[in-house]
Amino acid sequence: MLPRQSIGKPPGVGSDATPSPSPSTAPLLDFNRLNTCLVTQVFPHISSKLGPLENRGINTSAIGQQLVAVLVNQEFKNEFYRRGDGTISQELEAKIAQQAEFLIAGITQRITETSHTPPPPVPSQTLVPASQFFFNPPVDNSGFTSFYNGYNPGTTVPMPPPRPTPPIPPRPAPSPAVRPISTTPIPPPVTLPYSPAPPKTQPPRQSVCPPTQARPPPEVIVIDDDDDDDDEQQSLQAAQPTKRVQTTEIPKVTEPVQPPKALNAAKTEKLVVDLSRSSQPVAKLLPHGTALYHVDFTDDEVSVLNDLVKRNLRRTVKPGKDARKDLAKFLKKNPATIPVILDAVRREKLLPRRERKDIGNFLSDLVNSKATTKPTPAVLTVGVDEDDKRGNLVRSSRVHSLLFAREICGHRGVGSMRTLARFTNEFKKCREDAMEKRAEWTGCAGDVSTVVWVSNDGFICGTTEHSDAHNQQYNKPSNLVLGSCGDVTLRAYPEHRIVRPVVDKGENATEAMRQSQDPWLYASVVSSDYDAANDRAFTSSFDHTVKIWKVEHSGASMKLLGEWKHDGNVNFVSASKDGLVATASDVAMDAIRIYKANDADISNSPFRSYSCSRVDEMGNAVSTEKWAYYPATMQWGRAEGVKHLLLVGYSPRSRTGDDNDIPEDRRNAGELCLWDGMTGERWKITSATRQNVFEVLWHPTQDVFIAATSPSGLDLEPSIRTQIRIFTPADKDIHGTNAFSPIMTLDCTAIDVNELTIMPNSIRSCYITAGCTDGNTYVWDTGRGDKPIHVLAHGEPIDEYRGDREREDVGVKFTAWGTTPDRFYTGSSDGVVKVWNVRCEKNPLVRNLLEAPAPITAGMFCPDKSRLVVGDASGRVFLLSMDEEKPQPVTEMKIPLPGGQFKVLRRPPAVIPHPDPPPPTYDAEGRPIVPETGPARGRAYLQAGMLERHPDPTIGVVQGPRYAETGLFRREMHFNEDPSMPLLARWEALQQEAVKPPFRSSSSSLAGVTAGTGGGRRRERNGLALRPVRDDGVQVVELLHRGNLDKECEIEAQIGPAWRELEEGGIDMRLMKDDYVFAEEDGYCFIEEEEW
């Protein structure tokens, strides 16, 4: 949406009025200089190109007049103002010459295609002053546009005869200073449905515009001074964050003109969305600066199609009916006729400038009621918004309007503003709406789970990790990164790591996996905070530690000062304004610690431990054998009177990982605790202390806190599944101790609350928001009751889920207020960061600030709110800023395509990796690791009895009596993966004892051939058992052998007459006496047999 501009004739043009300066008019012009510039630097290029048309008898005056109106555009005006000497630059003049050439070439081609009869002479009219085109170009362009849709001569307006172009003297280079924003009234654009195509024989030309520095252009922020906030929100929604995607009545003719395209409505919408999501520099995506994507069908083209349908399908239509509606009504009833209409268009050679698929797209949109109904055809172009011209123009215009309104009406904002407005907020919004993505990094270890700023330039991010026994192979570094906005870098640090534990089951239990994996296992970093008073940062991790850091404010580096070890995963760390630091770990007792940092020895700083009471409503102790209450949230007070108070919320959790261990009546139970960090005293909370606590938060300036809990109370509506209570200090005389009591309860329909925020809007009330797992953010105004005033919804999650979304999806994980109550930010599992104005009741959505490829998982503003860091579930980190940042390098990859072409993929830079840490000296059980060579390890195994030498030296080393202690087993080959159990059948079949050993021939076999046996093929076993032969095994074999010897007998004696009968029948009985081996059998050799 373009900003509204006042349109009018400037003083002194066509009027005898004396010009008077005003804030809304441009500097006064020397119109003699303007006329001279047009006559010397614009008209000659038009006249020289119109000569061939004039020689053919075509009246060129109207064409020339319209060409001047097109070429004298905003770029010309800005150049003319900037130079101030009544001229334009040589580059712009050359550009105008090429634009004129292509425009006239397209007109000439169209005239040649549509008509061979010269137009009738038209009486000439008075010459319009050249300067008139600067402000009021002719709006009657029917004669001009007729050259694109069929020649129809228009009214002639004589132009000055062509003059030879005088030599252009060299001019000094323009000043590099920032050009002021012009507030000159912009004339209405000339309606041009699409740009004419160049002659087919003419090769495409390259842009003569000087190259510009590529950078992500800011989004366009459009604010309407003449209406309420609703129009503002719609304008901001239409703006895209990184591309200039505009719909205008006429595109800028800065590149080789293209045939008009017509995308269907779905593709057009997808184009805008894809361009807004793209993080690629537009200057590289569009090397020519501007691309034409879509041109609406004009009324003339629709009439041609409608007439075609009438002729070919014999339709009768009442005269005067709208052609577009008529055609749409017919197609909705007869959609199958679209191919017939397309064939008829090609057969009758209608609309030659439109391709078949473009006409088909338009007809399909008519059927689906998606076609545009605007009276003026729109053109969708995509181009580089160099120097943020549109955004700066709109914001500058808004600021100027606010200053003028404040000067006229005062601070009340009534009068010319026609709305109540606080000017301080309005100025801040104009500044904040300049925020856009400036940098992006990839390669973090997992979901970005925590972000903390140490200054306005440096920030720390922590990520989750794969550390379970079944997914350790995906564990990788970059779980803790330090970002620098000044250097535009993101650097990894390796301190949060443990020795990789030995896994007993699964694919990670194999020796090959152990040898191939990093000896270190990097742990999830899930919480972080910064102590501004002592200039120290804290990070907590699943490595059971909290690390203390000294960070450079620039974010260039940080130094580890010490660590605090815990008994479980440390889920939270929070620093108070008094220098106290609280931690919460995953243990059933003494989960909360409050440290007082010792500057001399930080690692050994003293601390106090705290636990919840672990009793139910009746005062009975709660069992902690299978489940317990664990800290779910923790916050220090923020106001001066409560900054020493630590608020902790507890939730039930299974100690075995099975939620069924939690009793049904305890699943919505918990505890809300409040401790004095200085004295250790526990303050009383008078109500809702036994509810399951999801999140807590303190008021920024008052002694008030809020807590999101499971619902409680009488007559609750079935849809209420969570509640947010507001607590204030209670009367100490009544309760006998320091206490807080609830004064208001806000009902919420979500099943869980992720994030809470508070924004004061008056002395006695505030906005309270709750980002929930259902993808919605609920907003309450405490001055207007306990019902939410908004439910700010996000889209469907990017990741697929099964069942209930609220139980499977993460929902809204980022909520934050901007510099004013008019700007509220949310990020959810749909990958979008949205900006809202909660004061706007009808349409609070302002715009989509960022669209990430994965769910948004964390985000935080810097202290002055000029920068924003956002992380997602794919390990990406985004930096958004209101100001320009240092250009970020982009990695390019070329992918070869058929035909010798390449596709260039551009990726943002990855996290700068840390050096490999030295190998561990202790294993996961704390035993020293002594690096040894292979022979040294073998000797150690022999000495320990894990291996032993077989008495037969040809066998070598075999398993010893203590071999099981080595753990060197293929567990997957054994039953139940237990090495003490037998092998599985498929593996037993491959063992040495089960495989028939090979046979070899030898001279002894030949020597064994006697006359009694008749000679023959002999074989000899040559197999060796690799496992040691046990004594009991040998005895068993000997007993079996003796039994077999007793059973041996001559075969002839057994079968008697049958044997002789077989011999008499000619059966060769030698096959039953000797072993014959055929040459075809693998593994045996062939022995030549002597002749009988």
mmCIF file of N, CA, C and O in Angstrom, residues 31 47 307 406 437 452 463 504 510 513 534 590 597 638 644 646 679 910 928 958 987 989 1081:
data_model
loop_
_atom_site.group_PDB
_atom_site.id
_atom_site.type_symbol
_atom_site.label_atom_id
_atom_site.label_comp_id
_atom_site.label_asym_id
_atom_site.label_seq_id
_atom_site.Cartn_x
_atom_site.Cartn_y
_atom_site.Cartn_z
ATOM 1 N N PHE A 31 10.929 27.485 -13.486
ATOM 2 C CA PHE A 31 10.303 26.724 -14.570
ATOM 3 C C PHE A 31 10.972 26.987 -15.907
ATOM 4 O O PHE A 31 10.877 26.169 -16.820
ATOM 5 N N SER A 47 11.877 12.882 -30.027
ATOM 6 C CA SER A 47 11.641 13.316 -31.416
ATOM 7 C C SER A 47 12.433 12.477 -32.405
ATOM 8 O O SER A 47 11.934 12.133 -33.485
ATOM 9 N N ASP A 307 -16.751 -10.994 -26.212
ATOM 10 C CA ASP A 307 -17.287 -11.008 -27.576
ATOM 11 C C ASP A 307 -16.959 -12.323 -28.275
ATOM 12 O O ASP A 307 -17.767 -12.851 -29.047
ATOM 13 N N ARG A 406 1.429 18.548 15.827
ATOM 14 C CA ARG A 406 1.728 18.998 17.188
ATOM 15 C C ARG A 406 1.869 20.512 17.249
ATOM 16 O O ARG A 406 1.459 21.151 18.209
ATOM 17 N N LYS A 437 15.160 -7.749 9.492
ATOM 18 C CA LYS A 437 16.239 -8.722 9.638
ATOM 19 C C LYS A 437 17.506 -8.205 8.984
ATOM 20 O O LYS A 437 17.520 -7.809 7.820
ATOM 21 N N VAL A 452 20.182 -14.079 26.133
ATOM 22 C CA VAL A 452 20.384 -12.998 27.096
ATOM 23 C C VAL A 452 21.374 -11.998 26.492
ATOM 24 O O VAL A 452 22.349 -12.391 25.843
ATOM 25 N N THR A 463 21.415 -23.675 23.516
ATOM 26 C CA THR A 463 20.565 -24.567 22.720
ATOM 27 C C THR A 463 20.415 -25.908 23.432
ATOM 28 O O THR A 463 21.176 -26.260 24.327
ATOM 29 N N ASP A 504 25.000 -49.163 27.398
ATOM 30 C CA ASP A 504 24.947 -50.626 27.458
ATOM 31 C C ASP A 504 24.120 -51.238 26.341
ATOM 32 O O ASP A 504 24.376 -52.377 25.937
ATOM 33 N N THR A 510 27.946 -50.133 20.673
ATOM 34 C CA THR A 510 28.968 -50.872 19.938
ATOM 35 C C THR A 510 30.321 -50.186 20.057
ATOM 36 O O THR A 510 30.416 -48.964 20.214
ATOM 37 N N MET A 513 30.940 -47.523 17.324
ATOM 38 C CA MET A 513 30.345 -46.219 17.595
ATOM 39 C C MET A 513 31.152 -45.456 18.635
ATOM 40 O O MET A 513 31.359 -44.247 18.527
ATOM 41 N N ASN A 534 27.351 -6.449 38.594
ATOM 42 C CA ASN A 534 28.692 -7.035 38.735
ATOM 43 C C ASN A 534 29.312 -7.442 37.403
ATOM 44 O O ASN A 534 30.401 -8.018 37.398
ATOM 45 N N ASP A 590 15.959 -29.732 48.225
ATOM 46 C CA ASP A 590 16.953 -28.654 48.132
ATOM 47 C C ASP A 590 17.241 -28.298 46.678
ATOM 48 O O ASP A 590 18.395 -28.138 46.264
ATOM 49 N N ALA A 597 27.918 -14.430 45.381
ATOM 50 C CA ALA A 597 29.180 -14.653 44.681
ATOM 51 C C ALA A 597 30.362 -14.111 45.466
ATOM 52 O O ALA A 597 30.331 -12.982 45.976
ATOM 53 N N ARG A 638 11.446 -7.244 40.700
ATOM 54 C CA ARG A 638 12.041 -6.223 39.827
ATOM 55 C C ARG A 638 11.937 -4.820 40.421
ATOM 56 O O ARG A 638 12.817 -3.996 40.200
ATOM 57 N N HIS A 644 14.685 -8.254 46.519
ATOM 58 C CA HIS A 644 15.339 -9.307 47.297
ATOM 59 C C HIS A 644 14.465 -10.550 47.436
ATOM 60 O O HIS A 644 14.873 -11.519 48.079
ATOM 61 N N LEU A 646 12.489 -13.884 46.062
ATOM 62 C CA LEU A 646 12.563 -14.896 45.004
ATOM 63 C C LEU A 646 11.255 -15.668 44.985
ATOM 64 O O LEU A 646 10.863 -16.286 45.981
ATOM 65 N N THR A 679 17.501 -12.916 53.991
ATOM 66 C CA THR A 679 17.359 -13.507 55.321
ATOM 67 C C THR A 679 16.998 -14.978 55.296
ATOM 68 O O THR A 679 17.138 -15.668 56.315
ATOM 69 N N ALA A 910 27.594 -19.939 8.935
ATOM 70 C CA ALA A 910 27.380 -20.813 10.087
ATOM 71 C C ALA A 910 28.092 -20.249 11.311
ATOM 72 O O ALA A 910 28.869 -19.294 11.229
ATOM 73 N N PRO A 928 40.640 -42.758 36.080
ATOM 74 C CA PRO A 928 41.637 -42.133 35.198
ATOM 75 C C PRO A 928 41.736 -42.858 33.868
ATOM 76 O O PRO A 928 41.630 -44.084 33.791
ATOM 77 N N VAL A 958 43.391 -66.403 23.251
ATOM 78 C CA VAL A 958 41.944 -66.641 23.302
ATOM 79 C C VAL A 958 41.385 -65.955 24.544
ATOM 80 O O VAL A 958 42.119 -65.346 25.332
ATOM 81 N N TRP A 987 23.559 -66.035 14.310
ATOM 82 C CA TRP A 987 24.980 -65.796 14.582
ATOM 83 C C TRP A 987 25.683 -67.105 14.968
ATOM 84 O O TRP A 987 26.862 -67.287 14.662
ATOM 85 N N ALA A 989 25.146 -69.951 13.721
ATOM 86 C CA ALA A 989 25.416 -70.693 12.492
ATOM 87 C C ALA A 989 26.697 -70.241 11.810
ATOM 88 O O ALA A 989 27.243 -70.963 10.967
ATOM 89 N N GLU A 1081 33.014 -78.829 -7.206
ATOM 90 C CA GLU A 1081 32.790 -78.413 -5.836
ATOM 91 C C GLU A 1081 33.883 -77.455 -5.405
ATOM 92 O O GLU A 1081 35.065 -77.725 -5.559
#
